[in-house]
């Protein structure tokens, strides 16, 4: 039993790790961090191997959460660096913050962020996102629409403040 479990895990790793690491690479823009995140997702899957019905979905959702944690850490570091290098009297207004899409995606509620990451960043079709998240295709489409509308509104506000 243990041997077949290890063989299945090894085959899954061989089949999914390169794509998962590549997906993470596009999200974090760093090879080392991408491999750390992908490896951690597999480690967490291995710890729950017998309880996970859909390993691929578990891996991508876990990796998405780890990417979000990484983005939060980078944002905290960026803010700390900004505070350390800027005089206290010169404070930027919140509306002047960087309106990058990555930061906007990070700010989405988890329900919307996960479908955006899987569909647009992992290039998964809606049907596959539906299977991985356990949501109906119509719900995934609605979540994608809601996420795009939120992103559009944030970008519009950011652009209005820079003009």
mmCIF file with all atom_site columns, N, CA and C in Angstrom, residues 74-135:
data_model
loop_
_atom_site.group_PDB
_atom_site.id
_atom_site.type_symbol
_atom_site.label_atom_id
_atom_site.label_alt_id
_atom_site.label_comp_id
_atom_site.label_asym_id
_atom_site.label_entity_id
_atom_site.label_seq_id
_atom_site.pdbx_PDB_ins_code
_atom_site.Cartn_x
_atom_site.Cartn_y
_atom_site.Cartn_z
_atom_site.occupancy
_atom_site.B_iso_or_equiv
_atom_site.pdbx_formal_charge
_atom_site.auth_seq_id
_atom_site.auth_comp_id
_atom_site.auth_asym_id
_atom_site.auth_atom_id
_atom_site.pdbx_PDB_model_num
ATOM 1   N N  . UNK A 1 74  ? 5.766   40.750 0.347   1.00 0.00 ? 74  UNK A N  1
ATOM 2   C CA . UNK A 1 74  ? 6.446   41.760 -0.464  1.00 0.00 ? 74  UNK A CA 1
ATOM 3   C C  . UNK A 1 74  ? 5.853   43.144 -0.237  1.00 0.00 ? 74  UNK A C  1
ATOM 4   N N  . UNK A 1 75  ? 4.544   43.212 -0.112  1.00 0.00 ? 75  UNK A N  1
ATOM 5   C CA . UNK A 1 75  ? 3.897   44.503 0.116   1.00 0.00 ? 75  UNK A CA 1
ATOM 6   C C  . UNK A 1 75  ? 4.310   45.071 1.477   1.00 0.00 ? 75  UNK A C  1
ATOM 7   N N  . UNK A 1 76  ? 4.366   44.218 2.492   1.00 0.00 ? 76  UNK A N  1
ATOM 8   C CA . UNK A 1 76  ? 4.822   44.683 3.816   1.00 0.00 ? 76  UNK A CA 1
ATOM 9   C C  . UNK A 1 76  ? 6.257   45.180 3.735   1.00 0.00 ? 76  UNK A C  1
ATOM 10  N N  . UNK A 1 77  ? 7.105   44.447 3.023   1.00 0.00 ? 77  UNK A N  1
ATOM 11  C CA . UNK A 1 77  ? 8.498   44.861 2.877   1.00 0.00 ? 77  UNK A CA 1
ATOM 12  C C  . UNK A 1 77  ? 8.599   46.171 2.098   1.00 0.00 ? 77  UNK A C  1
ATOM 13  N N  . UNK A 1 78  ? 7.792   46.295 1.035   1.00 0.00 ? 78  UNK A N  1
ATOM 14  C CA . UNK A 1 78  ? 7.800   47.528 0.243   1.00 0.00 ? 78  UNK A CA 1
ATOM 15  C C  . UNK A 1 78  ? 7.373   48.717 1.096   1.00 0.00 ? 78  UNK A C  1
ATOM 16  N N  . UNK A 1 79  ? 6.332   48.525 1.884   1.00 0.00 ? 79  UNK A N  1
ATOM 17  C CA . UNK A 1 79  ? 5.864   49.614 2.746   1.00 0.00 ? 79  UNK A CA 1
ATOM 18  C C  . UNK A 1 79  ? 6.908   49.963 3.800   1.00 0.00 ? 79  UNK A C  1
ATOM 19  N N  . UNK A 1 80  ? 7.543   48.951 4.370   1.00 0.00 ? 80  UNK A N  1
ATOM 20  C CA . UNK A 1 80  ? 8.574   49.213 5.382   1.00 0.00 ? 80  UNK A CA 1
ATOM 21  C C  . UNK A 1 80  ? 9.752   49.959 4.753   1.00 0.00 ? 80  UNK A C  1
ATOM 22  N N  . UNK A 1 81  ? 10.145  49.554 3.564   1.00 0.00 ? 81  UNK A N  1
ATOM 23  C CA . UNK A 1 81  ? 11.244  50.229 2.879   1.00 0.00 ? 81  UNK A CA 1
ATOM 24  C C  . UNK A 1 81  ? 10.856  51.665 2.544   1.00 0.00 ? 81  UNK A C  1
ATOM 25  N N  . UNK A 1 82  ? 9.633   51.847 2.115   1.00 0.00 ? 82  UNK A N  1
ATOM 26  C CA . UNK A 1 82  ? 9.154   53.186 1.792   1.00 0.00 ? 82  UNK A CA 1
ATOM 27  C C  . UNK A 1 82  ? 9.179   54.082 3.035   1.00 0.00 ? 82  UNK A C  1
ATOM 28  N N  . UNK A 1 83  ? 8.701   53.540 4.143   1.00 0.00 ? 83  UNK A N  1
ATOM 29  C CA . UNK A 1 83  ? 8.712   54.313 5.393   1.00 0.00 ? 83  UNK A CA 1
ATOM 30  C C  . UNK A 1 83  ? 10.141  54.641 5.816   1.00 0.00 ? 83  UNK A C  1
ATOM 31  N N  . UNK A 1 84  ? 11.044  53.700 5.618   1.00 0.00 ? 84  UNK A N  1
ATOM 32  C CA . UNK A 1 84  ? 12.435  53.908 6.042   1.00 0.00 ? 84  UNK A CA 1
ATOM 33  C C  . UNK A 1 84  ? 13.156  54.930 5.173   1.00 0.00 ? 84  UNK A C  1
ATOM 34  N N  . UNK A 1 85  ? 12.745  55.069 3.928   1.00 0.00 ? 85  UNK A N  1
ATOM 35  C CA . UNK A 1 85  ? 13.460  55.969 3.022   1.00 0.00 ? 85  UNK A CA 1
ATOM 36  C C  . UNK A 1 85  ? 12.755  57.298 2.771   1.00 0.00 ? 85  UNK A C  1
ATOM 37  N N  . UNK A 1 86  ? 11.565  57.453 3.306   1.00 0.00 ? 86  UNK A N  1
ATOM 38  C CA . UNK A 1 86  ? 10.807  58.681 3.076   1.00 0.00 ? 86  UNK A CA 1
ATOM 39  C C  . UNK A 1 86  ? 10.679  59.463 4.373   1.00 0.00 ? 86  UNK A C  1
ATOM 40  N N  . UNK A 1 87  ? 10.785  60.732 4.280   1.00 0.00 ? 87  UNK A N  1
ATOM 41  C CA . UNK A 1 87  ? 10.594  61.553 5.473   1.00 0.00 ? 87  UNK A CA 1
ATOM 42  C C  . UNK A 1 87  ? 9.166   61.412 5.951   1.00 0.00 ? 87  UNK A C  1
ATOM 43  N N  . UNK A 1 88  ? 8.990   61.453 7.250   1.00 0.00 ? 88  UNK A N  1
ATOM 44  C CA . UNK A 1 88  ? 7.659   61.276 7.844   1.00 0.00 ? 88  UNK A CA 1
ATOM 45  C C  . UNK A 1 88  ? 6.676   62.339 7.378   1.00 0.00 ? 88  UNK A C  1
ATOM 46  N N  . UNK A 1 89  ? 7.164   63.520 7.049   1.00 0.00 ? 89  UNK A N  1
ATOM 47  C CA . UNK A 1 89  ? 6.263   64.603 6.640   1.00 0.00 ? 89  UNK A CA 1
ATOM 48  C C  . UNK A 1 89  ? 5.688   64.397 5.247   1.00 0.00 ? 89  UNK A C  1
ATOM 49  N N  . UNK A 1 90  ? 6.368   63.602 4.432   1.00 0.00 ? 90  UNK A N  1
ATOM 50  C CA . UNK A 1 90  ? 5.902   63.382 3.067   1.00 0.00 ? 90  UNK A CA 1
ATOM 51  C C  . UNK A 1 90  ? 5.177   62.046 3.022   1.00 0.00 ? 90  UNK A C  1
ATOM 52  N N  . UNK A 1 91  ? 3.865   62.096 3.121   1.00 0.00 ? 91  UNK A N  1
ATOM 53  C CA . UNK A 1 91  ? 3.053   60.875 3.112   1.00 0.00 ? 91  UNK A CA 1
ATOM 54  C C  . UNK A 1 91  ? 2.232   60.823 1.825   1.00 0.00 ? 91  UNK A C  1
ATOM 55  N N  . UNK A 1 92  ? 2.317   59.732 1.084   1.00 0.00 ? 92  UNK A N  1
ATOM 56  C CA . UNK A 1 92  ? 1.498   59.644 -0.128  1.00 0.00 ? 92  UNK A CA 1
ATOM 57  C C  . UNK A 1 92  ? 0.033   59.410 0.234   1.00 0.00 ? 92  UNK A C  1
ATOM 58  N N  . UNK A 1 93  ? -0.840  59.901 -0.608  1.00 0.00 ? 93  UNK A N  1
ATOM 59  C CA . UNK A 1 93  ? -2.260  59.642 -0.413  1.00 0.00 ? 93  UNK A CA 1
ATOM 60  C C  . UNK A 1 93  ? -2.567  58.230 -0.895  1.00 0.00 ? 93  UNK A C  1
ATOM 61  N N  . UNK A 1 94  ? -3.510  57.532 -0.243  1.00 0.00 ? 94  UNK A N  1
ATOM 62  C CA . UNK A 1 94  ? -3.811  56.152 -0.645  1.00 0.00 ? 94  UNK A CA 1
ATOM 63  C C  . UNK A 1 94  ? -4.158  56.020 -2.129  1.00 0.00 ? 94  UNK A C  1
ATOM 64  N N  . UNK A 1 95  ? -4.810  57.004 -2.704  1.00 0.00 ? 95  UNK A N  1
ATOM 65  C CA . UNK A 1 95  ? -5.186  56.887 -4.108  1.00 0.00 ? 95  UNK A CA 1
ATOM 66  C C  . UNK A 1 95  ? -3.995  57.001 -5.048  1.00 0.00 ? 95  UNK A C  1
ATOM 67  N N  . UNK A 1 96  ? -2.809  57.379 -4.521  1.00 0.00 ? 96  UNK A N  1
ATOM 68  C CA . UNK A 1 96  ? -1.632  57.494 -5.370  1.00 0.00 ? 96  UNK A CA 1
ATOM 69  C C  . UNK A 1 96  ? -0.784  56.223 -5.351  1.00 0.00 ? 96  UNK A C  1
ATOM 70  N N  . UNK A 1 97  ? -1.278  55.177 -4.722  1.00 0.00 ? 97  UNK A N  1
ATOM 71  C CA . UNK A 1 97  ? -0.510  53.940 -4.669  1.00 0.00 ? 97  UNK A CA 1
ATOM 72  C C  . UNK A 1 97  ? -0.428  53.311 -6.059  1.00 0.00 ? 97  UNK A C  1
ATOM 73  N N  . UNK A 1 98  ? 0.520   52.427 -6.224  1.00 0.00 ? 98  UNK A N  1
ATOM 74  C CA . UNK A 1 98  ? 0.753   51.734 -7.481  1.00 0.00 ? 98  UNK A CA 1
ATOM 75  C C  . UNK A 1 98  ? -0.482  50.921 -7.878  1.00 0.00 ? 98  UNK A C  1
ATOM 76  N N  . UNK A 1 99  ? -1.071  51.213 -9.045  1.00 0.00 ? 99  UNK A N  1
ATOM 77  C CA . UNK A 1 99  ? -2.278  50.494 -9.440  1.00 0.00 ? 99  UNK A CA 1
ATOM 78  C C  . UNK A 1 99  ? -1.967  49.233 -10.254 1.00 0.00 ? 99  UNK A C  1
ATOM 79  N N  . UNK A 1 100 ? -0.838  48.586 -9.997  1.00 0.00 ? 100 UNK A N  1
ATOM 80  C CA . UNK A 1 100 ? -0.480  47.422 -10.805 1.00 0.00 ? 100 UNK A CA 1
ATOM 81  C C  . UNK A 1 100 ? -1.556  46.346 -10.693 1.00 0.00 ? 100 UNK A C  1
ATOM 82  N N  . UNK A 1 101 ? -1.714  45.622 -11.768 1.00 0.00 ? 101 UNK A N  1
ATOM 83  C CA . UNK A 1 101 ? -2.739  44.581 -11.821 1.00 0.00 ? 101 UNK A CA 1
ATOM 84  C C  . UNK A 1 101 ? -2.471  43.526 -10.754 1.00 0.00 ? 101 UNK A C  1
ATOM 85  N N  . UNK A 1 102 ? -1.193  43.203 -10.534 1.00 0.00 ? 102 UNK A N  1
ATOM 86  C CA . UNK A 1 102 ? -0.870  42.185 -9.534  1.00 0.00 ? 102 UNK A CA 1
ATOM 87  C C  . UNK A 1 102 ? -1.391  42.592 -8.157  1.00 0.00 ? 102 UNK A C  1
ATOM 88  N N  . UNK A 1 103 ? -1.184  43.854 -7.781  1.00 0.00 ? 103 UNK A N  1
ATOM 89  C CA . UNK A 1 103 ? -1.676  44.319 -6.486  1.00 0.00 ? 103 UNK A CA 1
ATOM 90  C C  . UNK A 1 103 ? -3.198  44.331 -6.449  1.00 0.00 ? 103 UNK A C  1
ATOM 91  N N  . UNK A 1 104 ? -3.812  44.667 -7.553  1.00 0.00 ? 104 UNK A N  1
ATOM 92  C CA . UNK A 1 104 ? -5.274  44.680 -7.602  1.00 0.00 ? 104 UNK A CA 1
ATOM 93  C C  . UNK A 1 104 ? -5.833  43.263 -7.502  1.00 0.00 ? 104 UNK A C  1
ATOM 94  N N  . UNK A 1 105 ? -5.217  42.315 -8.192  1.00 0.00 ? 105 UNK A N  1
ATOM 95  C CA . UNK A 1 105 ? -5.653  40.918 -8.086  1.00 0.00 ? 105 UNK A CA 1
ATOM 96  C C  . UNK A 1 105 ? -5.486  40.438 -6.649  1.00 0.00 ? 105 UNK A C  1
ATOM 97  N N  . UNK A 1 106 ? -4.386  40.812 -6.039  1.00 0.00 ? 106 UNK A N  1
ATOM 98  C CA . UNK A 1 106 ? -4.121  40.430 -4.650  1.00 0.00 ? 106 UNK A CA 1
ATOM 99  C C  . UNK A 1 106 ? -5.215  40.958 -3.720  1.00 0.00 ? 106 UNK A C  1
ATOM 100 N N  . UNK A 1 107 ? -5.765  42.115 -4.046  1.00 0.00 ? 107 UNK A N  1
ATOM 101 C CA . UNK A 1 107 ? -6.761  42.732 -3.170  1.00 0.00 ? 107 UNK A CA 1
ATOM 102 C C  . UNK A 1 107 ? -8.162  42.146 -3.341  1.00 0.00 ? 107 UNK A C  1
ATOM 103 N N  . UNK A 1 108 ? -8.363  41.316 -4.354  1.00 0.00 ? 108 UNK A N  1
ATOM 104 C CA . UNK A 1 108 ? -9.686  40.723 -4.565  1.00 0.00 ? 108 UNK A CA 1
ATOM 105 C C  . UNK A 1 108 ? -10.032 39.760 -3.441  1.00 0.00 ? 108 UNK A C  1
ATOM 106 N N  . UNK A 1 109 ? -11.324 39.586 -3.157  1.00 0.00 ? 109 UNK A N  1
ATOM 107 C CA . UNK A 1 109 ? -11.721 38.548 -2.203  1.00 0.00 ? 109 UNK A CA 1
ATOM 108 C C  . UNK A 1 109 ? -11.251 37.185 -2.715  1.00 0.00 ? 109 UNK A C  1
ATOM 109 N N  . UNK A 1 110 ? -10.947 36.267 -1.811  1.00 0.00 ? 110 UNK A N  1
ATOM 110 C CA . UNK A 1 110 ? -10.362 34.982 -2.200  1.00 0.00 ? 110 UNK A CA 1
ATOM 111 C C  . UNK A 1 110 ? -11.193 34.258 -3.257  1.00 0.00 ? 110 UNK A C  1
ATOM 112 N N  . UNK A 1 111 ? -12.507 34.277 -3.104  1.00 0.00 ? 111 UNK A N  1
ATOM 113 C CA . UNK A 1 111 ? -13.393 33.584 -4.055  1.00 0.00 ? 111 UNK A CA 1
ATOM 114 C C  . UNK A 1 111 ? -13.135 34.059 -5.489  1.00 0.00 ? 111 UNK A C  1
ATOM 115 N N  . UNK A 1 112 ? -12.945 35.362 -5.665  1.00 0.00 ? 112 UNK A N  1
ATOM 116 C CA . UNK A 1 112 ? -12.717 35.923 -6.991  1.00 0.00 ? 112 UNK A CA 1
ATOM 117 C C  . UNK A 1 112 ? -11.257 35.785 -7.409  1.00 0.00 ? 112 UNK A C  1
ATOM 118 N N  . UNK A 1 113 ? -10.348 35.943 -6.465  1.00 0.00 ? 113 UNK A N  1
ATOM 119 C CA . UNK A 1 113 ? -8.917  35.880 -6.764  1.00 0.00 ? 113 UNK A CA 1
ATOM 120 C C  . UNK A 1 113 ? -8.533  34.500 -7.296  1.00 0.00 ? 113 UNK A C  1
ATOM 121 N N  . UNK A 1 114 ? -9.045  33.440 -6.679  1.00 0.00 ? 114 UNK A N  1
ATOM 122 C CA . UNK A 1 114 ? -8.668  32.085 -7.093  1.00 0.00 ? 114 UNK A CA 1
ATOM 123 C C  . UNK A 1 114 ? -9.092  31.816 -8.534  1.00 0.00 ? 114 UNK A C  1
ATOM 124 N N  . UNK A 1 115 ? -10.318 32.206 -8.920  1.00 0.00 ? 115 UNK A N  1
ATOM 125 C CA . UNK A 1 115 ? -10.740 31.939 -10.300 1.00 0.00 ? 115 UNK A CA 1
ATOM 126 C C  . UNK A 1 115 ? -9.938  32.779 -11.295 1.00 0.00 ? 115 UNK A C  1
ATOM 127 N N  . UNK A 1 116 ? -9.582  34.007 -10.930 1.00 0.00 ? 116 UNK A N  1
ATOM 128 C CA . UNK A 1 116 ? -8.753  34.845 -11.806 1.00 0.00 ? 116 UNK A CA 1
ATOM 129 C C  . UNK A 1 116 ? -7.377  34.194 -11.988 1.00 0.00 ? 116 UNK A C  1
ATOM 130 N N  . UNK A 1 117 ? -6.776  33.759 -10.891 1.00 0.00 ? 117 UNK A N  1
ATOM 131 C CA . UNK A 1 117 ? -5.449  33.144 -10.972 1.00 0.00 ? 117 UNK A CA 1
ATOM 132 C C  . UNK A 1 117 ? -5.473  31.867 -11.812 1.00 0.00 ? 117 UNK A C  1
ATOM 133 N N  . UNK A 1 118 ? -6.477  31.028 -11.587 1.00 0.00 ? 118 UNK A N  1
ATOM 134 C CA . UNK A 1 118 ? -6.537  29.771 -12.330 1.00 0.00 ? 118 UNK A CA 1
ATOM 135 C C  . UNK A 1 118 ? -6.859  30.002 -13.809 1.00 0.00 ? 118 UNK A C  1
ATOM 136 N N  . UNK A 1 119 ? -7.819  30.877 -14.095 1.00 0.00 ? 119 UNK A N  1
ATOM 137 C CA . UNK A 1 119 ? -8.243  31.068 -15.489 1.00 0.00 ? 119 UNK A CA 1
ATOM 138 C C  . UNK A 1 119 ? -7.240  31.896 -16.291 1.00 0.00 ? 119 UNK A C  1
ATOM 139 N N  . UNK A 1 120 ? -6.820  33.029 -15.766 1.00 0.00 ? 120 UNK A N  1
ATOM 140 C CA . UNK A 1 120 ? -5.964  33.923 -16.545 1.00 0.00 ? 120 UNK A CA 1
ATOM 141 C C  . UNK A 1 120 ? -4.472  33.660 -16.369 1.00 0.00 ? 120 UNK A C  1
ATOM 142 N N  . UNK A 1 121 ? -4.054  33.302 -15.177 1.00 0.00 ? 121 UNK A N  1
ATOM 143 C CA . UNK A 1 121 ? -2.619  33.109 -14.958 1.00 0.00 ? 121 UNK A CA 1
ATOM 144 C C  . UNK A 1 121 ? -2.187  31.671 -15.223 1.00 0.00 ? 121 UNK A C  1
ATOM 145 N N  . UNK A 1 122 ? -3.073  30.699 -14.986 1.00 0.00 ? 122 UNK A N  1
ATOM 146 C CA . UNK A 1 122 ? -2.724  29.301 -15.264 1.00 0.00 ? 122 UNK A CA 1
ATOM 147 C C  . UNK A 1 122 ? -3.298  28.845 -16.603 1.00 0.00 ? 122 UNK A C  1
ATOM 148 N N  . UNK A 1 123 ? -4.000  29.747 -17.306 1.00 0.00 ? 123 UNK A N  1
ATOM 149 C CA . UNK A 1 123 ? -4.581  29.450 -18.620 1.00 0.00 ? 123 UNK A CA 1
ATOM 150 C C  . UNK A 1 123 ? -5.493  28.233 -18.613 1.00 0.00 ? 123 UNK A C  1
ATOM 151 N N  . UNK A 1 124 ? -6.256  28.079 -17.537 1.00 0.00 ? 124 UNK A N  1
ATOM 152 C CA . UNK A 1 124 ? -7.177  26.953 -17.462 1.00 0.00 ? 124 UNK A CA 1
ATOM 153 C C  . UNK A 1 124 ? -8.538  27.366 -18.006 1.00 0.00 ? 124 UNK A C  1
ATOM 154 N N  . UNK A 1 125 ? -9.163  26.466 -18.782 1.00 0.00 ? 125 UNK A N  1
ATOM 155 C CA . UNK A 1 125 ? -10.503 26.786 -19.272 1.00 0.00 ? 125 UNK A CA 1
ATOM 156 C C  . UNK A 1 125 ? -11.508 26.811 -18.104 1.00 0.00 ? 125 UNK A C  1
ATOM 157 N N  . UNK A 1 126 ? -12.613 27.467 -18.337 1.00 0.00 ? 126 UNK A N  1
ATOM 158 C CA . UNK A 1 126 ? -13.633 27.618 -17.294 1.00 0.00 ? 126 UNK A CA 1
ATOM 159 C C  . UNK A 1 126 ? -14.075 26.257 -16.767 1.00 0.00 ? 126 UNK A C  1
ATOM 160 N N  . UNK A 1 127 ? -14.214 25.279 -17.648 1.00 0.00 ? 127 UNK A N  1
ATOM 161 C CA . UNK A 1 127 ? -14.640 23.939 -17.237 1.00 0.00 ? 127 UNK A CA 1
ATOM 162 C C  . UNK A 1 127 ? -13.665 23.364 -16.199 1.00 0.00 ? 127 UNK A C  1
ATOM 163 N N  . UNK A 1 128 ? -12.380 23.535 -16.450 1.00 0.00 ? 128 UNK A N  1
ATOM 164 C CA . UNK A 1 128 ? -11.361 23.005 -15.543 1.00 0.00 ? 128 UNK A CA 1
ATOM 165 C C  . UNK A 1 128 ? -11.358 23.765 -14.214 1.00 0.00 ? 128 UNK A C  1
ATOM 166 N N  . UNK A 1 129 ? -11.511 25.092 -14.278 1.00 0.00 ? 129 UNK A N  1
ATOM 167 C CA . UNK A 1 129 ? -11.591 25.896 -13.056 1.00 0.00 ? 129 UNK A CA 1
ATOM 168 C C  . UNK A 1 129 ? -12.794 25.436 -12.235 1.00 0.00 ? 129 UNK A C  1
ATOM 169 N N  . UNK A 1 130 ? -13.892 25.140 -12.918 1.00 0.00 ? 130 UNK A N  1
ATOM 170 C CA . UNK A 1 130 ? -15.104 24.665 -12.254 1.00 0.00 ? 130 UNK A CA 1
ATOM 171 C C  . UNK A 1 130 ? -14.839 23.365 -11.488 1.00 0.00 ? 130 UNK A C  1
ATOM 172 N N  . UNK A 1 131 ? -14.164 22.434 -12.142 1.00 0.00 ? 131 UNK A N  1
ATOM 173 C CA . UNK A 1 131 ? -13.853 21.149 -11.508 1.00 0.00 ? 131 UNK A CA 1
ATOM 174 C C  . UNK A 1 131 ? -12.913 21.346 -10.316 1.00 0.00 ? 131 UNK A C  1
ATOM 175 N N  . UNK A 1 132 ? -11.870 22.152 -10.514 1.00 0.00 ? 132 UNK A N  1
ATOM 176 C CA . UNK A 1 132 ? -10.868 22.336 -9.469  1.00 0.00 ? 132 UNK A CA 1
ATOM 177 C C  . UNK A 1 132 ? -11.415 23.050 -8.234  1.00 0.00 ? 132 UNK A C  1
ATOM 178 N N  . UNK A 1 133 ? -12.341 23.991 -8.452  1.00 0.00 ? 133 UNK A N  1
ATOM 179 C CA . UNK A 1 133 ? -12.876 24.759 -7.322  1.00 0.00 ? 133 UNK A CA 1
ATOM 180 C C  . UNK A 1 133 ? -14.157 24.163 -6.758  1.00 0.00 ? 133 UNK A C  1
ATOM 181 N N  . UNK A 1 134 ? -14.735 23.190 -7.472  1.00 0.00 ? 134 UNK A N  1
ATOM 182 C CA . UNK A 1 134 ? -15.978 22.589 -7.010  1.00 0.00 ? 134 UNK A CA 1
ATOM 183 C C  . UNK A 1 134 ? -17.183 23.504 -7.206  1.00 0.00 ? 134 UNK A C  1
ATOM 184 N N  . UNK A 1 135 ? -17.058 24.453 -8.118  1.00 0.00 ? 135 UNK A N  1
ATOM 185 C CA . UNK A 1 135 ? -18.162 25.375 -8.415  1.00 0.00 ? 135 UNK A CA 1
ATOM 186 C C  . UNK A 1 135 ? -18.719 25.070 -9.801  1.00 0.00 ? 135 UNK A C  1
#
